Coordinates of C-alpha atoms in Angstrom, one line a residue:
M3 CA -10.5 -14.3 2.1
M4 CA -10.0 -12.5 -1.1
T5 CA -13.1 -10.5 -2.9
R6 CA -13.2 -8.1 -5.2
Y7 CA -14.5 -5.4 -2.3
S8 CA -11.4 -6.1 -0.4
I9 CA -9.0 -5.6 -3.7
E10 CA -11.2 -2.0 -4.5
T11 CA -10.7 -0.9 -1.0
A12 CA -7.3 -1.6 -0.5
Y13 CA -6.8 -0.1 -3.9
A14 CA -8.6 3.0 -3.0
F15 CA -7.2 3.6 0.3
L16 CA -3.2 2.7 -1.1
H17 CA -3.6 4.9 -4.2
Q18 CA -4.8 7.7 -2.2
K19 CA -2.1 7.8 0.6
R20 CA 0.5 7.1 -2.2
N21 CA -0.5 10.2 -4.1
V22 CA -0.3 12.3 -1.2
Y23 CA 3.0 10.5 -0.1
I24 CA 4.9 10.7 -3.5
H25 CA 3.4 15.1 -3.4
S26 CA 4.5 15.8 -0.2
Q27 CA 7.8 17.7 1.2
L28 CA 6.6 17.1 4.7
D29 CA 8.4 14.3 7.0
W30 CA 6.5 13.7 9.6
Q31 CA 3.2 13.2 7.2
K32 CA 5.5 10.8 4.8
D33 CA 5.9 8.9 8.6
D34 CA 2.0 9.3 9.2
I35 CA 1.2 7.9 5.9
E36 CA 4.0 4.9 6.7
Y37 CA 2.5 4.3 10.0
A38 CA -1.0 4.7 8.7
I39 CA -0.4 1.8 5.7
A40 CA 1.5 -0.7 8.0
S41 CA -2.1 -0.7 10.5
Y42 CA -3.7 -1.2 7.3
V43 CA -1.6 -3.9 6.1
D44 CA -1.6 -5.6 9.8
D45 CA -5.5 -5.8 9.4
M46 CA -6.0 -6.4 5.5
S47 CA -6.7 -10.1 3.9
Q48 CA -3.7 -11.9 4.8
E49 CA -4.2 -13.9 1.0
L50 CA -4.1 -10.3 -0.6
Y51 CA -1.1 -9.0 1.1
E52 CA 0.7 -12.2 0.2
A53 CA -0.7 -11.7 -3.0
I54 CA 1.1 -8.2 -3.4
A55 CA 3.9 -8.6 -1.4
D56 CA 5.5 -10.9 -3.6
G57 CA 6.9 -13.3 -0.6
R58 CA 8.5 -10.3 1.1
T59 CA 7.7 -10.1 5.4
D60 CA 8.5 -6.3 5.1
F61 CA 6.3 -5.6 2.2
L62 CA 5.1 -1.7 2.8
R63 CA 7.0 -1.7 6.3
N64 CA 10.1 -1.2 5.4
H65 CA 11.2 2.9 5.7
L66 CA 13.8 2.9 3.2
Q67 CA 11.6 0.5 0.5
F68 CA 7.9 2.2 1.1
Q69 CA 7.7 4.4 -1.8
T70 CA 8.8 1.7 -4.2
D71 CA 6.6 -0.5 -2.5
I72 CA 3.2 1.2 -2.3
T73 CA 3.7 2.0 -6.0
Q74 CA 3.8 -1.5 -7.0
A75 CA 1.1 -2.3 -4.4
V76 CA -1.2 0.1 -6.4
N77 CA 0.4 -1.3 -9.5
R78 CA -0.5 -4.7 -8.6
L79 CA -4.1 -4.0 -7.2
E80 CA -5.3 -2.1 -10.6
Q81 CA -4.2 -5.2 -12.3
M82 CA -5.9 -7.5 -10.6
L83 CA -9.2 -5.3 -10.4
A84 CA -8.4 -5.5 -14.4
L85 CA -9.0 -9.1 -14.9

């Protein structure tokens, strides 16, 4: 089930991780963030994941797309909270 609380929690976690990720110069730190996010989305509400993933099963799990995906996820969650 997708609740406002689950949206707020996901937003807070992804927003914080995105900010560290985009400013990090350390490959190991970026890898750790990617792993943490992949683990997080494995356990998050499936309904919420589908709402932000736009039908992509590899959303937030693809190394080559990660920076774009996390920015997109934060923006979508922000829009959901504005409603």
